[in-house]
PDB file of C-alpha atoms and ligand atoms in Angstrom:
ATOM      1  CA  MET Y  27       1.412 -21.703 -12.595  1.00 66.00           C
ATOM      2  CA  ALA Y  28       0.212 -24.771 -14.673  1.00 69.00           C
ATOM      3  CA  ASP Y  29      -2.631 -25.398 -12.588  1.00 87.00           C
ATOM      4  CA  ALA Y  30      -3.467 -22.126 -10.905  1.00 95.00           C
ATOM      5  CA  VAL Y  31      -6.973 -20.770 -11.699  1.00 98.00           C
ATOM      6  CA  HIS Y  32      -7.257 -17.276 -12.306  1.00 98.00           C
ATOM      7  CA  LEU Y  33      -9.490 -15.503  -9.625  1.00 98.00           C
ATOM      8  CA  GLY Y  34      -9.233 -11.919 -10.457  1.00 97.00           C
ATOM      9  CA  SER Y  35      -7.228  -8.655 -11.631  1.00 97.00           C
ATOM     10  CA  GLY Y  36      -6.443  -5.699  -9.610  1.00 96.00           C
ATOM     11  CA  LYS Y  37      -5.202  -2.625 -11.503  1.00 97.00           C
ATOM     12  CA  VAL Y  38      -1.647  -3.758 -11.175  1.00 98.00           C
ATOM     13  CA  ARG Y  39      -1.858  -7.399  -9.604  1.00 98.00           C
ATOM     14  CA  GLU Y  40      -3.305 -10.799 -10.388  1.00 98.00           C
ATOM     15  CA  LEU Y  41      -4.795 -13.333  -8.162  1.00 98.00           C
ATOM     16  CA  TYR Y  42      -4.763 -17.236  -8.628  1.00 98.00           C
ATOM     17  CA  ALA Y  43      -6.047 -20.220  -6.711  1.00 98.00           C
ATOM     18  CA  LEU Y  44      -3.530 -22.704  -5.914  1.00 98.00           C
ATOM     19  CA  ASP Y  45      -5.793 -25.098  -3.938  1.00 98.00           C
ATOM     20  CA  ALA Y  46      -8.361 -25.069  -1.560  1.00 97.00           C
ATOM     21  CA  GLU Y  47      -6.371 -23.253   1.108  1.00 97.00           C
ATOM     22  CA  ARG Y  48      -3.661 -21.333  -0.986  1.00 98.00           C
ATOM     23  CA  LEU Y  49      -3.788 -18.282  -3.309  1.00 98.00           C
ATOM     24  CA  LEU Y  50      -1.189 -16.889  -5.450  1.00 98.00           C
ATOM     25  CA  LEU Y  51      -0.856 -13.110  -5.589  1.00 98.00           C
ATOM     26  CA  VAL Y  52       1.289 -11.676  -8.463  1.00 98.00           C
ATOM     27  CA  ALA Y  53       2.445  -8.126  -8.797  1.00 99.00           C
ATOM     28  CA  SER Y  54       3.054  -6.853 -12.327  1.00 98.00           C
ATOM     29  CA  ASP Y  55       5.280  -4.106 -13.298  1.00 99.00           C
ATOM     30  CA  ARG Y  56       2.402  -1.987 -14.302  1.00 98.00           C
ATOM     31  CA  ILE Y  57       1.923   1.623 -12.793  1.00 98.00           C
ATOM     32  CA  SER Y  58      -1.234   3.626 -12.358  1.00 98.00           C
ATOM     33  CA  THR Y  59      -1.510   7.426 -11.744  1.00 98.00           C
ATOM     34  CA  PHE Y  60      -4.515   9.398 -11.414  1.00 96.00           C
ATOM     35  CA  ASP Y  61      -6.237   6.025 -11.353  1.00 95.00           C
ATOM     36  CA  VAL Y  62      -5.317   5.081 -14.727  1.00 98.00           C
ATOM     37  CA  VAL Y  63      -3.125   2.270 -15.477  1.00 98.00           C
ATOM     38  CA  LEU Y  64      -0.191   3.523 -18.028  1.00 98.00           C
ATOM     39  CA  PRO Y  65       0.786   1.559 -21.124  1.00 98.00           C
ATOM     40  CA  THR Y  66       4.453   1.526 -19.893  1.00 98.00           C
ATOM     41  CA  ASP Y  67       5.731  -0.866 -17.283  1.00 98.00           C
ATOM     42  CA  ILE Y  68       8.302   0.037 -14.632  1.00 99.00           C
ATOM     43  CA  PRO Y  69      10.803  -2.945 -14.713  1.00 99.00           C
ATOM     44  CA  ASP Y  70      10.998  -4.570 -11.398  1.00 99.00           C
ATOM     45  CA  LYS Y  71       8.097  -2.554  -9.677  1.00 99.00           C
ATOM     46  CA  GLY Y  72       6.293  -5.820  -8.921  1.00 99.00           C
ATOM     47  CA  ARG Y  73       9.024  -7.316  -7.278  1.00 99.00           C
ATOM     48  CA  VAL Y  74      10.151  -4.321  -5.254  1.00 99.00           C
ATOM     49  CA  LEU Y  75       6.319  -4.134  -3.859  1.00 99.00           C
ATOM     50  CA  THR Y  76       6.327  -7.951  -3.217  1.00 99.00           C
ATOM     51  CA  GLY Y  77       9.754  -8.069  -1.407  1.00 99.00           C
ATOM     52  CA  LEU Y  78       8.667  -4.896   0.631  1.00 98.00           C
ATOM     53  CA  SER Y  79       5.607  -6.289   1.608  1.00 98.00           C
ATOM     54  CA  ALA Y  80       7.330  -9.885   2.590  1.00 99.00           C
ATOM     55  CA  PHE Y  81       9.896  -7.581   4.560  1.00 99.00           C
ATOM     56  CA  TRP Y  82       6.968  -6.009   6.576  1.00 99.00           C
ATOM     57  CA  PHE Y  83       5.105  -9.308   7.069  1.00 99.00           C
ATOM     58  CA  ALA Y  84       8.198 -11.048   8.479  1.00 98.00           C
ATOM     59  CA  ARG Y  85       8.807  -8.155  11.059  1.00 98.00           C
ATOM     60  CA  THR Y  86       5.229  -7.637  12.148  1.00 99.00           C
ATOM     61  CA  ARG Y  87       4.294 -11.096  13.022  1.00 98.00           C
ATOM     62  CA  SER Y  88       4.463 -10.540  16.644  1.00 98.00           C
ATOM     63  CA  ILE Y  89       1.875  -7.754  16.282  1.00 98.00           C
ATOM     64  CA  CYS Y  90      -0.524  -9.613  13.944  1.00 98.00           C
ATOM     65  CA  ALA Y  91      -0.766 -12.835  12.139  1.00 98.00           C
ATOM     66  CA  ASN Y  92      -0.601 -12.350   8.187  1.00 99.00           C
ATOM     67  CA  HIS Y  93      -1.196 -14.402   5.000  1.00 99.00           C
ATOM     68  CA  LEU Y  94       2.404 -14.953   3.677  1.00 99.00           C
ATOM     69  CA  LEU Y  95       3.175 -18.671   3.155  1.00 98.00           C
ATOM     70  CA  ALA Y  96       6.124 -18.259   0.737  1.00 98.00           C
ATOM     71  CA  LEU Y  97       7.603 -16.111  -1.972  1.00 98.00           C
ATOM     72  CA  ARG Y  98       8.302 -17.696  -5.582  1.00 98.00           C
ATOM     73  CA  PRO Y  99      11.758 -17.404  -6.744  1.00 98.00           C
ATOM     74  CA  ASP Y 100      10.664 -14.960  -9.460  1.00 98.00           C
ATOM     75  CA  GLY Y 101      10.363 -12.332  -6.543  1.00 98.00           C
ATOM     76  CA  ARG Y 102       6.952 -11.128  -7.628  1.00 98.00           C
ATOM     77  CA  SER Y 103       4.575 -13.936  -6.591  1.00 98.00           C
ATOM     78  CA  THR Y 104       3.539 -14.538  -3.104  1.00 98.00           C
ATOM     79  CA  GLU Y 105       1.768 -17.875  -1.956  1.00 98.00           C
ATOM     80  CA  CYS Y 106      -0.711 -16.912   0.703  1.00 98.00           C
ATOM     81  CA  ARG Y 107      -3.301 -18.435   2.876  1.00 98.00           C
ATOM     82  CA  ARG Y 108      -6.753 -18.068   1.683  1.00 98.00           C
ATOM     83  CA  LEU Y 109      -8.888 -15.958   4.177  1.00 98.00           C
ATOM     84  CA  SER Y 110     -12.317 -14.742   4.265  1.00 98.00           C
ATOM     85  CA  MET Y 111     -11.780 -10.972   3.589  1.00 98.00           C
ATOM     86  CA  LEU Y 112     -13.511  -8.206   5.704  1.00 98.00           C
ATOM     87  CA  PRO Y 113     -15.692  -5.957   3.813  1.00 97.00           C
ATOM     88  CA  ILE Y 114     -13.786  -2.813   4.859  1.00 98.00           C
ATOM     89  CA  GLU Y 115     -10.534  -0.960   3.947  1.00 98.00           C
ATOM     90  CA  CYS Y 116      -8.477  -0.468   7.102  1.00 98.00           C
ATOM     91  CA  VAL Y 117      -6.913   3.037   6.575  1.00 98.00           C
ATOM     92  CA  VAL Y 118      -4.535   4.607   9.087  1.00 98.00           C
ATOM     93  CA  ARG Y 119      -3.456   8.164   8.623  1.00 98.00           C
ATOM     94  CA  GLY Y 120      -0.778   9.824  10.288  1.00 99.00           C
ATOM     95  CA  TYR Y 121      -0.759  12.869   8.243  1.00 99.00           C
ATOM     96  CA  LEU Y 122      -3.511  15.060   6.702  1.00 98.00           C
ATOM     97  CA  ALA Y 123      -3.350  14.018   2.925  1.00 98.00           C
ATOM     98  CA  GLY Y 124      -5.617  13.050  -0.046  1.00 98.00           C
ATOM     99  CA  SER Y 125      -9.340  12.488   1.035  1.00 97.00           C
ATOM    100  CA  GLY Y 126      -8.608  13.088   4.746  1.00 98.00           C
ATOM    101  CA  TRP Y 127      -7.278  16.468   3.975  1.00 98.00           C
ATOM    102  CA  LYS Y 128     -10.419  17.175   1.734  1.00 97.00           C
ATOM    103  CA  ASP Y 129     -12.895  15.926   4.508  1.00 97.00           C
ATOM    104  CA  TYR Y 130     -11.090  17.987   7.295  1.00 98.00           C
ATOM    105  CA  ARG Y 131     -11.301  21.060   5.138  1.00 98.00           C
ATOM    106  CA  THR Y 132     -15.133  20.723   4.704  1.00 97.00           C
ATOM    107  CA  THR Y 133     -16.103  19.431   7.908  1.00 97.00           C
ATOM    108  CA  GLY Y 134     -13.178  19.688  10.660  1.00 98.00           C
ATOM    109  CA  GLU Y 135     -13.387  15.685  10.961  1.00 98.00           C
ATOM    110  CA  VAL Y 136     -12.066  12.693   9.156  1.00 97.00           C
ATOM    111  CA  CYS Y 137     -14.326   9.652   9.563  1.00 95.00           C
ATOM    112  CA  GLY Y 138     -15.659  10.831  12.731  1.00 96.00           C
ATOM    113  CA  HIS Y 139     -12.434  11.837  14.386  1.00 98.00           C
ATOM    114  CA  ARG Y 140     -12.633  15.546  15.261  1.00 98.00           C
ATOM    115  CA  LEU Y 141      -9.151  17.065  14.687  1.00 98.00           C
ATOM    116  CA  PRO Y 142      -7.723  20.428  15.854  1.00 98.00           C
ATOM    117  CA  ALA Y 143      -8.479  23.511  14.233  1.00 98.00           C
ATOM    118  CA  GLY Y 144      -6.264  25.334  11.877  1.00 98.00           C
ATOM    119  CA  MET Y 145      -4.351  22.200  10.638  1.00 98.00           C
ATOM    120  CA  LYS Y 146      -2.633  22.556   7.253  1.00 98.00           C
ATOM    121  CA  GLU Y 147      -2.575  20.262   4.227  1.00 98.00           C
ATOM    122  CA  SER Y 148       0.102  17.441   5.068  1.00 99.00           C
ATOM    123  CA  ASP Y 149       0.522  18.399   8.718  1.00 99.00           C
ATOM    124  CA  LYS Y 150       1.254  15.591  11.076  1.00 98.00           C
ATOM    125  CA  LEU Y 151      -1.745  14.562  13.047  1.00 98.00           C
ATOM    126  CA  PRO Y 152      -1.425  14.541  17.110  1.00 98.00           C
ATOM    127  CA  ALA Y 153      -1.760  10.505  16.830  1.00 98.00           C
ATOM    128  CA  PRO Y 154      -2.585   8.263  13.821  1.00 98.00           C
ATOM    129  CA  ILE Y 155      -6.090   7.651  13.194  1.00 98.00           C
ATOM    130  CA  PHE Y 156      -8.053   4.764  11.834  1.00 98.00           C
ATOM    131  CA  THR Y 157     -10.213   5.927   9.067  1.00 98.00           C
ATOM    132  CA  PRO Y 158     -12.155   3.048   7.392  1.00 98.00           C
ATOM    133  CA  ALA Y 159     -13.312   2.890   3.845  1.00 98.00           C
ATOM    134  CA  THR Y 160     -15.812   0.800   1.934  1.00 96.00           C
ATOM    135  CA  LYS Y 161     -14.516  -1.392  -0.691  1.00 92.00           C
ATOM    136  CA  ALA Y 162     -16.322   0.142  -3.733  1.00 81.00           C
ATOM    137  CA  THR Y 163     -16.933  -2.330  -6.597  1.00 74.00           C
ATOM    138  CA  SER Y 164     -16.739   0.411  -9.276  1.00 71.00           C
ATOM    139  CA  GLY Y 165     -15.025   3.599  -8.808  1.00 72.00           C
ATOM    140  CA  HIS Y 166     -13.707   5.008  -5.603  1.00 84.00           C
ATOM    141  CA  ASP Y 167     -13.414   3.868  -1.900  1.00 90.00           C
ATOM    142  CA  GLU Y 168     -15.812   6.005   0.324  1.00 94.00           C
ATOM    143  CA  ASN Y 169     -14.712   7.108   3.611  1.00 96.00           C
ATOM    144  CA  ILE Y 170     -16.938   5.764   6.463  1.00 97.00           C
ATOM    145  CA  THR Y 171     -17.317   6.522  10.303  1.00 98.00           C
ATOM    146  CA  GLY Y 172     -16.151   3.818  12.823  1.00 98.00           C
ATOM    147  CA  GLU Y 173     -19.956   3.144  13.785  1.00 98.00           C
ATOM    148  CA  GLN Y 174     -20.656   2.308   9.954  1.00 97.00           C
ATOM    149  CA  ALA Y 175     -17.680   0.042   9.819  1.00 98.00           C
ATOM    150  CA  ALA Y 176     -18.682  -1.630  13.021  1.00 98.00           C
ATOM    151  CA  ALA Y 177     -22.066  -2.147  11.532  1.00 97.00           C
ATOM    152  CA  LEU Y 178     -20.382  -4.026   8.615  1.00 98.00           C
ATOM    153  CA  VAL Y 179     -17.991  -6.268  10.563  1.00 98.00           C
ATOM    154  CA  GLY Y 180     -19.378  -6.386  14.136  1.00 98.00           C
ATOM    155  CA  ALA Y 181     -18.145  -4.158  16.929  1.00 98.00           C
ATOM    156  CA  GLU Y 182     -15.564  -6.534  18.367  1.00 98.00           C
ATOM    157  CA  ARG Y 183     -14.142  -7.292  14.965  1.00 98.00           C
ATOM    158  CA  PHE Y 184     -13.823  -3.714  14.407  1.00 98.00           C
ATOM    159  CA  ALA Y 185     -12.145  -2.874  17.534  1.00 98.00           C
ATOM    160  CA  GLU Y 186      -9.536  -5.564  16.964  1.00 98.00           C
ATOM    161  CA  ALA Y 187      -8.891  -4.309  13.272  1.00 98.00           C
ATOM    162  CA  GLU Y 188      -8.573  -0.646  14.551  1.00 98.00           C
ATOM    163  CA  ARG Y 189      -6.111  -1.475  17.291  1.00 98.00           C
ATOM    164  CA  LEU Y 190      -3.996  -3.833  14.837  1.00 99.00           C
ATOM    165  CA  SER Y 191      -3.993  -1.482  12.056  1.00 99.00           C
ATOM    166  CA  ILE Y 192      -2.768   1.452  14.357  1.00 99.00           C
ATOM    167  CA  ALA Y 193      -0.119  -0.866  15.999  1.00 99.00           C
ATOM    168  CA  LEU Y 194       1.123  -1.920  12.554  1.00 99.00           C
ATOM    169  CA  TYR Y 195       1.320   1.659  11.219  1.00 99.00           C
ATOM    170  CA  GLN Y 196       2.911   2.869  14.285  1.00 99.00           C
ATOM    171  CA  PHE Y 197       5.712   0.261  13.981  1.00 99.00           C
ATOM    172  CA  ALA Y 198       6.088   0.742  10.158  1.00 99.00           C
ATOM    173  CA  ALA Y 199       6.135   4.579  10.242  1.00 99.00           C
ATOM    174  CA  ASP Y 200       8.747   4.707  13.115  1.00 99.00           C
ATOM    175  CA  TYR Y 201      10.831   2.486  11.297  1.00 99.00           C
ATOM    176  CA  ALA Y 202      10.440   4.055   7.949  1.00 99.00           C
ATOM    177  CA  ARG Y 203      10.964   7.606   9.495  1.00 99.00           C
ATOM    178  CA  ALA Y 204      14.448   6.704  10.797  1.00 99.00           C
ATOM    179  CA  ARG Y 205      15.231   5.478   7.199  1.00 98.00           C
ATOM    180  CA  GLY Y 206      14.231   8.706   5.694  1.00 98.00           C
ATOM    181  CA  ILE Y 207      10.690   7.861   4.654  1.00 99.00           C
ATOM    182  CA  ILE Y 208       7.604   9.317   5.858  1.00 99.00           C
ATOM    183  CA  ILE Y 209       4.665   6.772   5.457  1.00 99.00           C
ATOM    184  CA  ALA Y 210       1.752   9.432   5.599  1.00 98.00           C
ATOM    185  CA  ASP Y 211      -0.921   6.811   5.554  1.00 98.00           C
ATOM    186  CA  THR Y 212      -1.548   3.346   4.421  1.00 98.00           C
ATOM    187  CA  LYS Y 213      -4.324   0.815   3.809  1.00 98.00           C
ATOM    188  CA  PHE Y 214      -4.416  -2.719   5.416  1.00 98.00           C
ATOM    189  CA  GLU Y 215      -6.754  -5.613   4.294  1.00 98.00           C
ATOM    190  CA  PHE Y 216      -7.732  -8.269   6.801  1.00 98.00           C
ATOM    191  CA  GLY Y 217      -9.452 -11.456   6.707  1.00 98.00           C
ATOM    192  CA  THR Y 218     -10.339 -14.289   9.164  1.00 98.00           C
ATOM    193  CA  ASP Y 219      -8.993 -17.877   8.969  1.00 98.00           C
ATOM    194  CA  ARG Y 220     -10.896 -21.082   9.657  1.00 97.00           C
ATOM    195  CA  ASP Y 221     -10.695 -20.706  13.360  1.00 98.00           C
ATOM    196  CA  GLY Y 222     -12.115 -16.962  12.999  1.00 98.00           C
ATOM    197  CA  ARG Y 223      -8.694 -15.343  13.838  1.00 98.00           C
ATOM    198  CA  LEU Y 224      -7.918 -11.942  12.194  1.00 98.00           C
ATOM    199  CA  VAL Y 225      -5.168 -12.164   9.797  1.00 99.00           C
ATOM    200  CA  LEU Y 226      -3.333  -9.605   7.677  1.00 99.00           C
ATOM    201  CA  GLY Y 227      -3.767 -10.083   4.051  1.00 98.00           C
ATOM    202  CA  ASP Y 228      -3.098  -8.324   0.751  1.00 98.00           C
ATOM    203  CA  GLU Y 229       0.101  -6.243   0.253  1.00 98.00           C
ATOM    204  CA  ALA Y 230       1.041  -4.275   3.448  1.00 98.00           C
ATOM    205  CA  LEU Y 231       3.040  -1.041   3.805  1.00 99.00           C
ATOM    206  CA  THR Y 232       4.104  -0.716  -0.009  1.00 98.00           C
ATOM    207  CA  PRO Y 233       4.186   2.713  -2.068  1.00 98.00           C
ATOM    208  CA  ASP Y 234       1.323   1.273  -3.759  1.00 98.00           C
ATOM    209  CA  SER Y 235      -0.857   0.975  -0.587  1.00 98.00           C
ATOM    210  CA  SER Y 236       0.726   3.782   1.189  1.00 98.00           C
ATOM    211  CA  ARG Y 237       1.795   7.309   0.714  1.00 98.00           C
ATOM    212  CA  PHE Y 238       5.618   7.491   0.850  1.00 98.00           C
ATOM    213  CA  TRP Y 239       7.166  10.984   1.164  1.00 98.00           C
ATOM    214  CA  PRO Y 240      10.881  11.801   1.171  1.00 98.00           C
ATOM    215  CA  ALA Y 241      11.429  12.926   4.792  1.00 98.00           C
ATOM    216  CA  ASP Y 242      14.069  15.470   3.644  1.00 98.00           C
ATOM    217  CA  GLN Y 243      11.662  17.484   1.549  1.00 98.00           C
ATOM    218  CA  TYR Y 244       8.819  17.537   3.893  1.00 99.00           C
ATOM    219  CA  ALA Y 245       7.045  20.845   3.939  1.00 98.00           C
ATOM    220  CA  PRO Y 246       3.450  20.959   5.326  1.00 98.00           C
ATOM    221  CA  GLY Y 247       1.103  23.588   4.090  1.00 98.00           C
ATOM    222  CA  GLY Y 248       0.734  21.882   0.641  1.00 98.00           C
ATOM    223  CA  PRO Y 249       0.855  18.602  -1.190  1.00 98.00           C
ATOM    224  CA  GLN Y 250       4.056  16.719  -0.622  1.00 98.00           C
ATOM    225  CA  PRO Y 251       5.964  15.018  -3.445  1.00 98.00           C
ATOM    226  CA  SER Y 252       5.526  11.278  -3.775  1.00 98.00           C
ATOM    227  CA  PHE Y 253       8.612   9.149  -3.115  1.00 98.00           C
ATOM    228  CA  ASP Y 254       7.900   6.757  -6.075  1.00 98.00           C
ATOM    229  CA  LYS Y 255       5.507   8.360  -8.518  1.00 98.00           C
ATOM    230  CA  GLN Y 256       6.552  11.873  -8.506  1.00 98.00           C
ATOM    231  CA  TYR Y 257       8.446  11.720 -12.047  1.00 98.00           C
ATOM    232  CA  VAL Y 258       5.416  10.128 -13.544  1.00 98.00           C
ATOM    233  CA  ARG Y 259       3.127  12.653 -12.265  1.00 98.00           C
ATOM    234  CA  ASP Y 260       5.180  15.630 -13.436  1.00 98.00           C
ATOM    235  CA  PHE Y 261       5.567  13.994 -16.735  1.00 98.00           C
ATOM    236  CA  CYS Y 262       1.900  13.488 -17.126  1.00 98.00           C
ATOM    237  CA  GLU Y 263       1.070  17.112 -15.974  1.00 97.00           C
ATOM    238  CA  LYS Y 264       3.552  18.518 -18.461  1.00 97.00           C
ATOM    239  CA  THR Y 265       1.895  16.555 -21.402  1.00 97.00           C
ATOM    240  CA  GLY Y 266      -1.424  18.228 -20.522  1.00 95.00           C
ATOM    241  CA  TRP Y 267      -3.201  14.614 -20.615  1.00 98.00           C
ATOM    242  CA  ASN Y 268      -6.907  14.798 -19.240  1.00 97.00           C
ATOM    243  CA  LYS Y 269      -6.415  11.854 -16.835  1.00 97.00           C
ATOM    244  CA  THR Y 270      -8.804   9.925 -18.444  1.00 98.00           C
ATOM    245  CA  TYR Y 271      -8.098   6.297 -20.237  1.00 98.00           C
ATOM    246  CA  PRO Y 272      -5.738   5.775 -22.043  1.00 97.00           C
ATOM    247  CA  GLY Y 273      -2.870   7.370 -20.260  1.00 98.00           C
ATOM    248  CA  PRO Y 274       0.621   8.524 -22.171  1.00 98.00           C
ATOM    249  CA  GLU Y 275       3.446   6.313 -22.885  1.00 98.00           C
ATOM    250  CA  LEU Y 276       6.446   7.282 -20.546  1.00 98.00           C
ATOM    251  CA  PRO Y 277       9.798   8.193 -22.007  1.00 98.00           C
ATOM    252  CA  ILE Y 278      12.641   6.141 -20.898  1.00 98.00           C
ATOM    253  CA  ASP Y 279      14.220   8.779 -18.583  1.00 98.00           C
ATOM    254  CA  VAL Y 280      10.997   8.790 -16.695  1.00 98.00           C
ATOM    255  CA  VAL Y 281      10.705   5.187 -16.347  1.00 99.00           C
ATOM    256  CA  ARG Y 282      14.457   4.940 -15.406  1.00 98.00           C
ATOM    257  CA  GLY Y 283      14.121   7.506 -12.899  1.00 98.00           C
ATOM    258  CA  THR Y 284      10.879   5.766 -11.395  1.00 98.00           C
ATOM    259  CA  ARG Y 285      12.620   2.292 -11.185  1.00 99.00           C
ATOM    260  CA  ALA Y 286      15.372   3.877  -9.365  1.00 98.00           C
ATOM    261  CA  ARG Y 287      13.011   5.567  -6.664  1.00 98.00           C
ATOM    262  CA  TYR Y 288      11.249   2.122  -6.007  1.00 99.00           C
ATOM    263  CA  VAL Y 289      14.556   0.376  -5.795  1.00 99.00           C
ATOM    264  CA  GLU Y 290      15.879   3.361  -3.589  1.00 98.00           C
ATOM    265  CA  ALA Y 291      12.787   2.651  -1.299  1.00 98.00           C
ATOM    266  CA  PHE Y 292      13.341  -0.959  -1.047  1.00 99.00           C
ATOM    267  CA  GLU Y 293      16.920  -0.460  -0.130  1.00 99.00           C
ATOM    268  CA  LYS Y 294      16.575   2.272   2.240  1.00 98.00           C
ATOM    269  CA  LEU Y 295      13.687   0.372   4.176  1.00 99.00           C
ATOM    270  CA  THR Y 296      15.083  -3.150   4.073  1.00 98.00           C
ATOM    271  CA  GLY Y 297      18.823  -2.510   4.196  1.00 98.00           C
ATOM    272  CA  ILE Y 298      19.156  -5.292   1.551  1.00 98.00           C
ATOM    273  CA  ALA Y 299      20.636  -4.607  -1.767  1.00 99.00           C
ATOM    274  CA  PHE Y 300      18.073  -5.120  -4.411  1.00 99.00           C
ATOM    275  CA  ASP Y 301      20.310  -7.361  -6.566  1.00 98.00           C
ATOM    276  CA  ARG Y 302      20.413  -9.606  -3.644  1.00 98.00           C
ATOM    277  CA  TYR Y 303      16.696  -9.755  -3.554  1.00 99.00           C
ATOM    278  CA  VAL Y 304      16.519 -10.617  -7.186  1.00 98.00           C
ATOM    279  CA  LYS Y 305      18.756 -13.648  -6.821  1.00 98.00           C
ATOM    280  CA  ASP Y 306      17.141 -14.929  -3.464  1.00 98.00           C
ATOM    281  CA  PRO Y 307      13.793 -13.306  -2.421  1.00 98.00           C
ATOM    282  CA  THR Y 308      13.876 -15.029   0.720  1.00 98.00           C
ATOM    283  CA  VAL Y 309      16.667 -12.674   2.117  1.00 98.00           C
ATOM    284  CA  THR Y 310      13.822 -10.273   3.010  1.00 98.00           C
ATOM    285  CA  LEU Y 311      12.370 -12.917   5.392  1.00 98.00           C
ATOM    286  CA  GLY Y 312      15.295 -12.945   7.850  1.00 92.00           C
TER     287      GLY Y 312
HETATM  288  C1  PZK H 430      -8.042 -11.484  -1.738  1.00 78.67           C
HETATM  289  N1  PZK H 430      -8.054  -9.565  -2.992  1.00 78.67           N
HETATM  290  C2  PZK H 430      -7.636  -8.515  -3.662  1.00 78.67           C
HETATM  291  C3  PZK H 430      -8.011  -8.768  -6.206  1.00 78.67           C
HETATM  292  C4  PZK H 430      -5.374  -9.139  -6.675  1.00 78.67           C
HETATM  293  C5  PZK H 430      -5.805  -8.908  -5.220  1.00 78.67           C
HETATM  294  N2  PZK H 430      -5.460 -13.997   1.196  1.00 78.67           N
HETATM  295  C6  PZK H 430      -6.735 -13.633   0.762  1.00 78.67           C
HETATM  296  N3  PZK H 430      -7.488 -14.685   0.868  1.00 78.67           N
HETATM  297  C7  PZK H 430      -8.852 -14.375   0.197  1.00 78.67           C
HETATM  298  N4  PZK H 430      -8.931 -13.356  -0.531  1.00 78.67           N
HETATM  299  C8  PZK H 430      -7.899 -12.636  -0.838  1.00 78.67           C
HETATM  300  C9  PZK H 430      -6.604 -12.698   0.079  1.00 78.67           C
HETATM  301  C10 PZK H 430      -5.496 -11.744  -0.244  1.00 78.67           C
HETATM  302  N5  PZK H 430      -4.692 -11.095  -0.527  1.00 78.67           N
HETATM  303  C11 PZK H 430      -7.362 -10.543  -2.160  1.00 78.67           C
HETATM  304  N6  PZK H 430      -9.198 -10.148  -3.341  1.00 78.67           N
HETATM  305  C12 PZK H 430      -9.425 -11.395  -2.525  1.00 78.67           C
HETATM  306  C13 PZK H 430      -7.174  -8.638  -5.067  1.00 78.67           C
HETATM  307  C14 PZK H 430      -7.557  -8.816  -7.453  1.00 78.67           C
HETATM  308  C15 PZK H 430      -6.320  -9.221  -7.642  1.00 78.67           C
HETATM  309  F1  PZK H 430      -3.960  -9.260  -6.743  1.00 78.67           F
END
């Protein structure tokens, strides 16, 4: 890291330049809820997300090229190819939740997709839909229609990003469902390489970029418990916190329970013991 130049900070991640072609993406143990980063870390959260992302990158290479070059021995740092990022978030929804549910309830549509009447919150959609969003520089991403997204990136790029996003989601959602986890929706970020080819970047198919639900508790007709953050949310609700900065410190039992849920998601999805990953992160690439 001695000669890595800090490029930017996300809520829970840091981005560095290694050289002209390579970046270093570092996932911290910070956790956010209700859009606020909490003062208490969840040990190993950054490793779980980095390992899961690497696992999916390795298994989806036949669907789409990705930016992963190497995992660092710390298990939380990814060396990746520098891309020119598209100015849209590529969201795929398989279930009706979050802003998709809100938009459906008021308009019967999500990002221009007309959906069947009478759907309930958290219902499975007839087929996954591509619901792009703008990258808000401040505040929340805003859902846009396919036409608006195509105007931002070009019609051909848009069509390719849509096709690849749906294929990646379908692969991962089927894989996860067979292991007890519903991936309700997910967000991809694509860029283009020097040759103009579309490449998957960022983190992919992690609980921070997706909604993970425990399949054995799935009950449409209301919001679903979060696979990873439910203990944190329950604790925050019961403190009476007003969901603005600063958030509350988490008690040790909430920290331990939440860490266990992240590790459980990693082990269920990858079939790899988390201890093995910590000793050698490259086990996810096999
Ligand atoms: C890139 N971000 C998001 C911001 C973070 C992450 N392969 C790439 N090439 C060029 N740019 C990016 C990537 C990736 N991934 C990602 N912004 C630019 C971001 C702040 C902190 F950790």
